[in-house]
Structure formats: structure tokens, C-alpha cells
């Protein structure tokens, strides 16, 4: 039985648990989410889903948040249906992040929707104001391991981001992109 089939089979029980834990409010659900960050197996996936459902801006069906994923500023993050975010990903949602349907994000990937300015020379760069810009990952996207997606980037539908890429600009749909910084490697055919 696939994960999608298991989710569908137990969806009514999951919804009841989401309602139950919703009683505890967003702060306590965030605490629970962080406490169970490293819990493995299906129980960890289900618990993280339940807690996340009560704190995130939008969470679709059949979303797998694997162990060791760090989500910051969760209230600004939207995740669609059939999404998997694998271990050791770091997702900073301060500027807003929208992840579409049928997206797979491989391990050790970072999505950073903030950036530092350096215009005020009287302050160290780390104390200069931050800028915030939304990251959009459309439907049917595969992001390889160790990718860095920076603020203001849009990954269009049916695209693949090669492992280790640093994506600092947007790309059109059906693109295979990779490199430092990322560039178009080729267009993906409609085979």
C-alpha cells in the first residue's frame, strides 16, 4: 500500500486528531511539532502532519514531513497535496513560501525567503534590515538534494532542479535547471 493510499484510508481518523489537537492552539501545536521533529516511521509522519495542520497557513492532503525538517515562520507557508519534504530540509517562510501539488523536495534542501541588505555602512551587515520576497514552487516539481532556493524565486510547473543547485532567479515551466548559480540545462519534453 502506498503512502497516498494509507493517508486516504486513515484520513477520517487523522481529521479527528487534527480537531482534537486544534483545541490546544497554535503555540502548543508548534511545541508538539518541534518535539516530534525527529520521530521516525509512519507515526512521526502522521504526528507532524496533525500538528502542522493546526499551525500552517495551508496544508493539503498526503503531505510527508520527514524527520529533521526545520520550518520557520510556518504561518507564512502554504503546502499543496501529495508533497514530500525529506530529512534535514530548512524552510524559512518569513517572506512567504507556496509549494504546489505533487512536489518532492529531497534531503538537505533550503528555501530562504529572506535576504540581508548591506546599504547602511554604519551597521554590520548582519544588523542591516532584511528584505522579504515570496518563493513559489508550482505543481509537479522535483527538487534534488542540497538545493538552495533564494527569495523571490519561482520554479514553474513540471520542472526539475538538479542536486546542489543554487537558484537565485525564476525559470519557465518544463525546465531542467542546475548549477551555481542555476541556469537552464534543457527543456523537458512532453513525452
Short mmCIF file of N, CA and C in Angstrom, two decimals, residues 1-11 62 82:
data_model
loop_
_atom_site.label_atom_id
_atom_site.label_comp_id
_atom_site.label_asym_id
_atom_site.label_seq_id
_atom_site.Cartn_x
_atom_site.Cartn_y
_atom_site.Cartn_z
N UNK A 1 0.85 -1.18 0.00
CA UNK A 1 0.00 0.00 0.00
C UNK A 1 0.89 1.24 0.00
N UNK A 2 0.63 2.17 -0.91
CA UNK A 2 1.42 3.40 -0.99
C UNK A 2 1.05 4.36 0.15
N UNK A 3 1.91 5.34 0.36
CA UNK A 3 1.63 6.36 1.37
C UNK A 3 0.33 7.09 1.10
N UNK A 4 0.08 7.37 -0.17
CA UNK A 4 -1.16 8.06 -0.56
C UNK A 4 -2.38 7.22 -0.20
N UNK A 5 -2.29 5.90 -0.45
CA UNK A 5 -3.40 5.01 -0.12
C UNK A 5 -3.62 4.92 1.39
N UNK A 6 -2.52 4.86 2.14
CA UNK A 6 -2.63 4.82 3.61
C UNK A 6 -3.25 6.10 4.14
N UNK A 7 -2.81 7.24 3.59
CA UNK A 7 -3.38 8.52 4.03
C UNK A 7 -4.87 8.55 3.77
N UNK A 8 -5.28 8.10 2.60
CA UNK A 8 -6.70 8.11 2.24
C UNK A 8 -7.49 7.17 3.16
N UNK A 9 -6.92 6.02 3.46
CA UNK A 9 -7.59 5.03 4.32
C UNK A 9 -7.82 5.58 5.73
N UNK A 10 -6.84 6.28 6.26
CA UNK A 10 -6.92 6.77 7.64
C UNK A 10 -7.26 8.25 7.75
N UNK A 11 -7.70 8.86 6.66
CA UNK A 11 -7.96 10.29 6.63
C UNK A 11 -8.98 10.73 7.68
N UNK A 62 -2.07 14.31 2.23
CA UNK A 62 -0.93 13.43 1.94
C UNK A 62 0.38 14.21 1.85
N UNK A 82 -0.03 15.92 -1.85
CA UNK A 82 0.97 14.95 -2.30
C UNK A 82 2.37 15.57 -2.37
#
